[in-house]
Each structure stands twice: as structure tokens, then as C-alpha cells.
XYZ file of C-alpha atoms in Angstrom:
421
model
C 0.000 0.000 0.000
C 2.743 2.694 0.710
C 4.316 1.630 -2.551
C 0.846 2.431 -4.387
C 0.917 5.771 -2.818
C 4.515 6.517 -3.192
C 4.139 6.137 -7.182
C 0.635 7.635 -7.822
C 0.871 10.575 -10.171
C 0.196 13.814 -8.033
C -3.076 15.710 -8.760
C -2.732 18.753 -11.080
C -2.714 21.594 -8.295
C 0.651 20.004 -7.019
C 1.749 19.302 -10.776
C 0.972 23.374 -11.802
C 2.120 24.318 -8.451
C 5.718 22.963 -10.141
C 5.850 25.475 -12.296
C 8.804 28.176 -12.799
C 8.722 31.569 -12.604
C 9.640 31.897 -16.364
C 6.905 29.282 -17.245
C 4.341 31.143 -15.077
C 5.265 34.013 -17.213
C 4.449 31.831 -20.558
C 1.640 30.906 -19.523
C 0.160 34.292 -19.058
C 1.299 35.089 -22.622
C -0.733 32.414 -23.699
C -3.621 34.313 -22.505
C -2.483 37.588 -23.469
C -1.010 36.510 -26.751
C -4.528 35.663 -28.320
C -6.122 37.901 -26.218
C -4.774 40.750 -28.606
C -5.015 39.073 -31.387
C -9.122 37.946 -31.088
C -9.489 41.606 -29.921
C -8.458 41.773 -34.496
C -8.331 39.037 -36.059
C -12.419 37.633 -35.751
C -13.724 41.098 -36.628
C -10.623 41.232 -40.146
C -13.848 40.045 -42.567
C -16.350 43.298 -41.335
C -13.074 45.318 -41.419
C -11.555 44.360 -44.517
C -15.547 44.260 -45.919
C -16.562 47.993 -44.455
C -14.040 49.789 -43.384
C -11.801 49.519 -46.288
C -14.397 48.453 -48.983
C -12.912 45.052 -49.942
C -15.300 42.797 -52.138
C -16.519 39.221 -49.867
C -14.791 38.045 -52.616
C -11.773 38.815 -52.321
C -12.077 38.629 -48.275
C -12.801 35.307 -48.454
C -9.537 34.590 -50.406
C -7.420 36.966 -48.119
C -8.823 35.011 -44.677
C -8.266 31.917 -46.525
C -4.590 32.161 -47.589
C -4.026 33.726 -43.905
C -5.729 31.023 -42.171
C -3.496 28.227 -44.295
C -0.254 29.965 -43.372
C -1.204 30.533 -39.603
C -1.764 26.439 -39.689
C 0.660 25.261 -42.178
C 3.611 27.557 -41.084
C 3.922 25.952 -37.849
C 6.068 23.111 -39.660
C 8.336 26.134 -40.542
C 8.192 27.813 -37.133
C 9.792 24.152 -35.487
C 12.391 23.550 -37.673
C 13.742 26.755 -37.252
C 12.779 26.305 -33.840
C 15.289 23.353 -34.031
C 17.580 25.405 -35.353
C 17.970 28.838 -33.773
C 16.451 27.768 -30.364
C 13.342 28.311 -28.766
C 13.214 31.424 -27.092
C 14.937 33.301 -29.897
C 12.124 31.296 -32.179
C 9.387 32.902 -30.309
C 11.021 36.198 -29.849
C 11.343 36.788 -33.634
C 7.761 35.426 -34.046
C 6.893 38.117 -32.109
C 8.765 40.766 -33.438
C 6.918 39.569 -36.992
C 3.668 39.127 -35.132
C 3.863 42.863 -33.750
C 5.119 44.457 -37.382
C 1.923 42.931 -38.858
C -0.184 44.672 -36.153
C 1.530 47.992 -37.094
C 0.584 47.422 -40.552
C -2.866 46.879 -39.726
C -2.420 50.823 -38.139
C -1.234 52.020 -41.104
C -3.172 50.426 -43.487
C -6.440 52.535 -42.208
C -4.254 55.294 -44.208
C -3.531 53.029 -47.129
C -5.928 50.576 -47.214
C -3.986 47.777 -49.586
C -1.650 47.694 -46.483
C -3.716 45.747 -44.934
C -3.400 42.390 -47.028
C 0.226 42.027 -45.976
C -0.261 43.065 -42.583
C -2.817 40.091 -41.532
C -0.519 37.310 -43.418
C 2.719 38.938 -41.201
C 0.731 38.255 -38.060
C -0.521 34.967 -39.495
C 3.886 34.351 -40.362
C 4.494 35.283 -36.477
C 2.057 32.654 -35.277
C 2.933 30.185 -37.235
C 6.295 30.613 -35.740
C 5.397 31.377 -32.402
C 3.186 28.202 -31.254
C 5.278 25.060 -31.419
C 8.422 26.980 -30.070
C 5.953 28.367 -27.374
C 4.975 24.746 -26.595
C 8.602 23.039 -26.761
C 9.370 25.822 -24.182
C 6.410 24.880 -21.855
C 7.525 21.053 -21.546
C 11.154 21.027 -22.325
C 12.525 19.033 -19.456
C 9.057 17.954 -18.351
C 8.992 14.379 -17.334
C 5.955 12.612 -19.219
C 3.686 12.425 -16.610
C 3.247 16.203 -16.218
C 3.513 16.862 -19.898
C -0.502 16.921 -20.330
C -1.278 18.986 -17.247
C 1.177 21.405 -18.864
C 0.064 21.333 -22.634
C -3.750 21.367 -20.897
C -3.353 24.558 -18.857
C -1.735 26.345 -21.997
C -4.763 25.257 -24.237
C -6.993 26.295 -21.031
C -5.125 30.103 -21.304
C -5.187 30.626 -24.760
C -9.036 29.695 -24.885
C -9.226 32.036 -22.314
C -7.641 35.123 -24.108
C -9.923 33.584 -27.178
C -13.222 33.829 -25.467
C -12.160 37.612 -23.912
C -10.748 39.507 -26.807
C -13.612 39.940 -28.956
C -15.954 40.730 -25.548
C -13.335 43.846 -25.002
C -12.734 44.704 -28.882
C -16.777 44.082 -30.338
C -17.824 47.756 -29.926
C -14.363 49.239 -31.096
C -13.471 47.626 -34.190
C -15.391 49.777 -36.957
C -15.483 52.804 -34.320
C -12.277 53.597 -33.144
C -9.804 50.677 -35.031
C -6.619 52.949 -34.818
C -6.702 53.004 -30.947
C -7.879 49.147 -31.303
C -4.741 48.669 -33.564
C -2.786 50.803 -31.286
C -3.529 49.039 -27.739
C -3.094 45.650 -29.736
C 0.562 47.077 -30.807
C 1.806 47.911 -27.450
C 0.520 44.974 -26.042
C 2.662 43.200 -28.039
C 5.822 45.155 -27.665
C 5.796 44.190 -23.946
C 5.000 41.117 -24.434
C 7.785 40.662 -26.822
C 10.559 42.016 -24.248
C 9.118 39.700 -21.659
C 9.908 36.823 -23.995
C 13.488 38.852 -25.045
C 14.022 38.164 -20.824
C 13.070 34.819 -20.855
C 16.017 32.619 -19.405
C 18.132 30.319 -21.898
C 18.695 27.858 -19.232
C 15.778 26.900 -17.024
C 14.265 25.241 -20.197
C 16.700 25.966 -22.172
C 17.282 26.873 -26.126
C 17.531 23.632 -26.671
C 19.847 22.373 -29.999
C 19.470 19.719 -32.690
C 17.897 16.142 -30.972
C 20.077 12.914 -31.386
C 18.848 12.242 -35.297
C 20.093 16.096 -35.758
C 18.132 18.344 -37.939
C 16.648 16.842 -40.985
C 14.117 17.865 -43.461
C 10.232 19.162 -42.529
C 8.702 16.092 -42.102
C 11.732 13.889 -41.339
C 10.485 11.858 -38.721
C 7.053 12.389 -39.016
C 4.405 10.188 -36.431
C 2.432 9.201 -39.084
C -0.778 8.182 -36.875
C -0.683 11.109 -34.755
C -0.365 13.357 -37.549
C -3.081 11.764 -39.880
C -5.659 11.158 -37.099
C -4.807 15.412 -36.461
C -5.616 16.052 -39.902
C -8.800 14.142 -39.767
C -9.882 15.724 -36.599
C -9.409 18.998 -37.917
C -11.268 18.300 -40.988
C -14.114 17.535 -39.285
C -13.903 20.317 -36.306
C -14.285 22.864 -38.950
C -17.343 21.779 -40.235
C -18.673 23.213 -36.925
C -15.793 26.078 -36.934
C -16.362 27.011 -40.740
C -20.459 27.031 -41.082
C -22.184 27.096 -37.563
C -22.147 30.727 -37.781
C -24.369 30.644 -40.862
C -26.295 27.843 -39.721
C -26.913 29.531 -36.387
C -27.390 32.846 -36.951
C -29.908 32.021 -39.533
C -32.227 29.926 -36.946
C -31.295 32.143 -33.475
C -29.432 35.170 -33.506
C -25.602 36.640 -33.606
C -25.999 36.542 -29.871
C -26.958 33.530 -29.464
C -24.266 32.434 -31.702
C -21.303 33.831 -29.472
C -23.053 32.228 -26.380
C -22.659 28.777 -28.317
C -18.425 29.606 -28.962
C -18.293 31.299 -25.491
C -19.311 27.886 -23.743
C -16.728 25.822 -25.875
C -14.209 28.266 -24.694
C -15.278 27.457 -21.160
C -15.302 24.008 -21.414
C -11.600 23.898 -22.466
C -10.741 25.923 -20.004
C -12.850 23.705 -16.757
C -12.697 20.476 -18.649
C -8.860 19.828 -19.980
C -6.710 20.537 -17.257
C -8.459 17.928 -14.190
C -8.558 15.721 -17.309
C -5.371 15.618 -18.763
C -3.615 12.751 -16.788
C -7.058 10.183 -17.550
C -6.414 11.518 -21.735
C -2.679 10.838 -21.054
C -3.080 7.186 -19.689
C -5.860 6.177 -22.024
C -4.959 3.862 -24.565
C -4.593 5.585 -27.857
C -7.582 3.762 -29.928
C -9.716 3.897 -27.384
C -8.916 7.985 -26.976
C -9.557 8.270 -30.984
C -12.935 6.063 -30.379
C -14.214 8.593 -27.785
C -13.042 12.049 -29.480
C -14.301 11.234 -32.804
C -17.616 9.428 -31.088
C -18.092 12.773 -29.184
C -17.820 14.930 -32.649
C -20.105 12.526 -33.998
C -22.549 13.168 -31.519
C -22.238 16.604 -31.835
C -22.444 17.198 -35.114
C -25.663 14.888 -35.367
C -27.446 16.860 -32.529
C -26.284 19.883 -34.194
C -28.958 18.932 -37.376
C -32.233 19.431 -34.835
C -31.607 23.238 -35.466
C -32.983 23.901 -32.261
C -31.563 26.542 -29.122
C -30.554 23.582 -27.304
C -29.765 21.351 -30.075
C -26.803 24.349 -31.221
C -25.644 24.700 -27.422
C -25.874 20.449 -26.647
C -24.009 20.143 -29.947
C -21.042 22.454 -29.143
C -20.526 21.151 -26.428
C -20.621 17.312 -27.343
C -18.278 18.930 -29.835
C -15.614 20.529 -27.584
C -15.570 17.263 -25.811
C -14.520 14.986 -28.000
C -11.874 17.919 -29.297
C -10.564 18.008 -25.581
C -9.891 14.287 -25.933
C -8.148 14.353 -29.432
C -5.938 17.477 -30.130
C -4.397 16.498 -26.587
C -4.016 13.245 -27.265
C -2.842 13.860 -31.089
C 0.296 15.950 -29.674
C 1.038 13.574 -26.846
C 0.973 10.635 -28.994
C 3.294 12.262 -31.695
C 5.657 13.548 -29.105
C 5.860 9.898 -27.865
C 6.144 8.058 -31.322
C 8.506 11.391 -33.064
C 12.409 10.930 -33.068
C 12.265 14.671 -33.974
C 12.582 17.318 -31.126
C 9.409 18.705 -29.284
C 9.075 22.243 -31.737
C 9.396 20.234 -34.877
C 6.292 17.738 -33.929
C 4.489 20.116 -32.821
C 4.919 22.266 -35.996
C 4.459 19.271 -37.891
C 0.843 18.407 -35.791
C 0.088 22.032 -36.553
C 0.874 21.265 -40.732
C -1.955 18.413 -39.888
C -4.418 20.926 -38.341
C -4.186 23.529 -41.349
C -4.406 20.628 -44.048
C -7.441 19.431 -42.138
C -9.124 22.999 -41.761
C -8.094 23.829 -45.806
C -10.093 20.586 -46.252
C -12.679 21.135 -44.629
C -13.308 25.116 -46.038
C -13.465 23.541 -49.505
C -15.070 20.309 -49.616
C -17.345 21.002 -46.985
C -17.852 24.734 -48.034
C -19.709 23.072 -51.600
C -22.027 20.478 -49.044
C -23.117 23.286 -46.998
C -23.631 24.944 -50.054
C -25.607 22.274 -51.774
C -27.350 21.863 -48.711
C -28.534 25.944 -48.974
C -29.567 25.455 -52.629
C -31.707 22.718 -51.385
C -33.426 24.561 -48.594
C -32.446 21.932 -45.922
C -29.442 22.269 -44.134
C -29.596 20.045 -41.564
C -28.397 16.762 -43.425
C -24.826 18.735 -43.534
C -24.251 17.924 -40.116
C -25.515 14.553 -40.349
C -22.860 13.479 -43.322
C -20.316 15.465 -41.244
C -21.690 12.863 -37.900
C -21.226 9.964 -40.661
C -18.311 10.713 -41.491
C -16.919 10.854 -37.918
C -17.481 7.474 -37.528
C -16.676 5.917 -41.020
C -13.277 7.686 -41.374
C -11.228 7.092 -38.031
C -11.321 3.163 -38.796
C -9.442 3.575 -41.788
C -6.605 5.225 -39.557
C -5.884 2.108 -37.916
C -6.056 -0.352 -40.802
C -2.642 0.766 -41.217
C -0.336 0.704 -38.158
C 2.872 2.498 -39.022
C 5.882 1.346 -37.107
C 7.318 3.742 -34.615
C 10.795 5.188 -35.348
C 13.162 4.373 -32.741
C 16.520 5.795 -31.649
C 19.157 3.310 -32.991
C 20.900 0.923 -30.375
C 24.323 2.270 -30.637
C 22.691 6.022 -29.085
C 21.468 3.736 -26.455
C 24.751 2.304 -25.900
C 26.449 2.413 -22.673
C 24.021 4.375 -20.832
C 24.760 7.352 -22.878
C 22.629 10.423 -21.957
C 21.193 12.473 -24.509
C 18.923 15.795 -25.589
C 16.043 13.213 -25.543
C 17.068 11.582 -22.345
C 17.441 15.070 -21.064
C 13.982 15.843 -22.093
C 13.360 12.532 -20.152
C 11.291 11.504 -23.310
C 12.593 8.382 -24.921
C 11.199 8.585 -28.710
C 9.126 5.214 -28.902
C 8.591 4.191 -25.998
């Protein structure tokens, strides 16, 4: 019995309670981080659209080329992570992220300005997020890994859900002193990270394999079952606002994102250890059974049907993104930044996807005057797809016996992450 308490995991109060000053620090830029940017970057289709007279056109393609490299880049953002370090990774993401943000200013003088200001803070993101994750559990043992990635998803959902509460009434009013609070919050959030230590967890160099090419060493499950996830989250991401809005009211709609905000926040964290020790089928069975549900309930069109759905929704997201990252951090060679830039490549190849094949459904769907069987192919395909991922079991790279040899110690070991395990 004192053996069995000895080794149980401790709870996540006394896992957070772990953390470093200089990790406390990143954690509260991953709240203030996107909340300046969602205090923009949700209201950049009325302000491209109104403000500066751009055609819905044409804002569609702008949002959609900025939404690809703000996924996609993050492949780009770890290797150079990989390369340069971590905190000098994220401090030049930021630097980009914060020179976009000044464009946005100045574009409300010269309006085509504005183009090449959202894709530089889309470039600074991609950059910034699997550097700013490598950072959070570099030298984390495995155990508190998820509590870790879970309170980071639980802060940036937080500065998610707040932005556009604080930034709604300004945008179209008063954007220059929106674009100019955004600005400065960024500038001192940027020397915070410039201050960051380059020891306590460290700018850490090339892994054991070295650096290799984008997707050298790619966890091909993890990555494929993050595409597919993404795919079908964006169904719900892409088209609930038309759906909704349509049956309820704007309001209503934010109520519906404001309570999947939430549930990140309350939900992931206490659950993180139960996602990390569940076996990785089963956690694919119950994500992608709880975004089946959703999406299904979603097609009653009711109040409670749209909040119910969400919800179920959010759920079974909870379950997979974590899972997705831990799962490719176990199975990866490659160091932490690079998988998780290469799990962020997954999410914007999923979400590209999903804006054009499900973007002619939903349309169909509108020509036809019903809507609601949208959701229900999108609830279909939830559970038709994910068995095809596991048809196919790709074999897990492993670190070659001779860097095992003699007890050796290495970045990985360091990292106290042995790549498949």
C-alpha cells in the first residue's frame, strides 16, 4: 500500500504548483497573446468588408490564404525552432507578429496595407506556437507533460473567449486606438519573452537524429488522425455561424463559442492525466464518437440542439488534439518544436479541407433549402473515417541501439522523453 501511494501521479494543483517563474510568465502570454489578437483578427472580414471596402470576394480569399499559413507555417516555425532555439524562435515570431499589427495601423491610411499586414501576423504565429509549446515542456517528465500542454490550451481559450468581448464595440469605431492598444501589447509582451532565461528550459539544440528535413520523422498516426480531426472540427468552426445565426441570432451564436471556450478551459486541465493514460484507440474512439454526436445533434436546429451540440463537440476535441500531440511527441524521433509544428501542418491541411469540400455540401445543402443533413454526413463521417486510420499501423521510429549504448545520456534523455517508448 505505501508503494501504491509513493508512485501515484500527483493531482494537477501540485503538478501546476511545479511550475517556474519563467513558465508562469508563458503561460500568461498564452492568454495575453490571443487575447490581442481575437481583440483583431475575428472582426478582419467586417473590417476588410466595411471599413476599407474590400469585395466578400476577395475577403474570403485573403482570410483563406491567412488562415493556411497561420496552420501550415507551424512546420516552418519548429524547424527553425530546431535550429535557432526556442526562445529566440518565439522572440522573432513576435517581433513579426507585432510588425503585422503595425501594418494593420497604417493600413487605415492606405488601405492595400492591410493584405500584408494580416498574413505577417498569421507568419508570427505560425512561428510562435510550437516553439511556445517546446518551451512549456522542455525538461518535463511525461507524466506532467498533459497537465502542462492542458493549462496552456486552457489560457489561450481564455484570451480567445475575452478579446472579442473587449474589442466588439471598437473595431469599426475607433480601429486605430484598437490597432494601437493591440501594438503595445505586443511590444511588452515581446521584451518579456526577449528576458526569458536560456537555461531553465533551455534553447535547446538539434535532438540525437540532428536536424533533418520538414517532415523527417514524421508520427504518421498522430499526424493523420490530427488532420482528420481537424477536418471535421471545422465543419462546426467554418459554417455554424451561418447555420446559427440564420435559426437564433448573432448573440446567441457567441453564447454557443463562449461555452466551448469554457469548457476547455474547466474540462482539460483535471482531465489531462485520464487523456494521457488512455490507450490511444480507445482515446480516438471517444473524441471522434463525441464529434459525432455533436455534429448529429447539431442537425435538430434547435436553441438547445446548437448549445448540446457544441458542447458534445468541444468534448470529444478536448480528448483528441491532446491526445494527437502527446501521442506524436511519444512516437517522433524529432525534437518537441518540430512535432508540434508538424501536428500544426496536420491541423491547417485538415481545416483547408474542410473550407473547400465542406464549403460546396453546406452549399448544396442551402440550394436545397435543408441544411440540416450537412451535419448529419459530417456525424457519418466521424465514424466511417477514423477506422481507416488504424487499418494501417505504421511502425514507430526508434533511436538506434548504438545512441542507447552504454548508458549514454542524450537531448532526448534530457527531455526525459525516450522517442518510442
Amino acid at each position: 500500500m505505501p508503494d501504491e501511494q509513493t508512485h501515484r501521479p500527483p493531482g494537477l494543483r501540485q503538478t501546476l504548483a511545479t511550475l517556474s517563474g519563467p513558465l508562469r510568465f508563458l503561460l500568461f502570454s498564452s492568454f495575453l497573446i490571443p487575447l490581442g489578437s481575437f481583440m483583431v483578427l475575428p472582426f478582419m472580414s467586417v473590417f476588410l468588408h466595411e471599413r476599407l471596402g474590400m469585395g466578400l470576394g476577395t475577403v474570403g480569399v485573403v482570410l483563406a490564404v491567412a488562415s493556411l499559413v497561420q496552420f501550415s507555417g507551424g512546420v516552418v516555425g519548429g524547424a527553425m525552432a530546431e535550429r535557432v532555439g526556442l526562445r529566440r524562435t518565439m522572440v522573432w515570431a513576435l517581433v513579426i507578429r507585432t510588425a503585422g499589427f503595425i501594418g494593420l495601423l497604417l493600413a487605415l491610411r492606405w488601405p492595400p496595407l492591410a493584405v500584408g499586414a494580416l498574413v505577417l501576423t498569421c507568419c508570427g504565429a505560425a512561428l510562435y506556437l510550437p516553439a511556445n509549446k517546446a518551451y512549456l515542456v522542455n525538461g518535463v517528465d511525461e507524466e506532467r507533460r498533459p497537465a502542462f500542454l492542458s493549462a496552456g490550451n486552457a489560457a489561450l481559450n481564455a484570451g480567445m473567449a475575452v478579446g472579442p468581448l473587449i474589442a466588439g464595440p471598437f473595431v469599426l469605431s475607433s480601429p486605430g486606438w484598437l490597432f494601437l492598444s493591440v501594438t503595445g501589447l505586443f511590444v511588452m509582451v515581446t521584451v518579456g519573452h526577449a528576458r526569458l532565461p536560456t537555461e531553465a528550459a533551455g534553447e535547446t539544440g538539434p535532438t540525437v537524429h540532428g536536424t533533418g528535413g520538414l517532415l523527417a520523422g514524421i508520427a504518421g498516426l498522430p499526424f493523420a488522425a490530427n488532420a482528420l480531426a481537424f477536418y471535421l472540427y471545422f465543419h462546426f468552426q467554418h459554417y455554424l455561424a451561418v447555420y446559427a445565426v440564420e435559426r437564433t441570432s448573432s448573440q446567441f451564436y457567441s453564447l454557443v463559442l463562449l461555452l466551448c471556450f469554457v469548457l476547455v478551459i474547466v474540462v482539460q486541465p483535471p482531465a489531462s492525466g485520464l487523456i494521457r493514460r488512455m490507450p490511444y484507440p480507445l482515446a480516438l474512439a471517444v473524441g471522434f464518437a463525441g464529434l459525432a454526436a455533436g455534429l448529429a445533434t447539431l442537425a435538430i436546429g434547435t436553441t438547445w440542439a446548437l448549445l448540446a451540440g457544441g458542447a458534445l463537440i468541444t468534448l470529444g476535441d478536448i480528448v483528441l488534439f491532446l491526445k494527437n500531440d502527446l501521442e506524436a511527441l511519444r512516437r517522433s524521433p524529432r525534437s518537441d518544436a518540430v512535432v508540434f509544428g508538424q501536428q500544426r501542418l496536420a491541423a491547417g491541411l485538415g481545416a483547408c479541407a474542410s473550407g473547400v469540400l465542406g464549403g460546396q455540401l453546406y452549399g448544396l445543402g442551402q440550394g436545397l433549402g435543408d441544411t440540416g443533413w450537412f451535419w448529419l454526413l459530417a456525424a457519418g463521417q466521424c465514424l466511417l473515417l477514423p477506422p481507416l486510420l488504424l487499418l494501417r499501423r505504421p511502425g514507430v521510429r526508434r533511436r538506434p541501439p548504438s545512441d542507447l549504448s552504454k548508458g549514454a545520456m542524450t537531448t532526448d534523455d534530457t527531455n526525459r522523453r525516450v522517442p518510442g517508448r
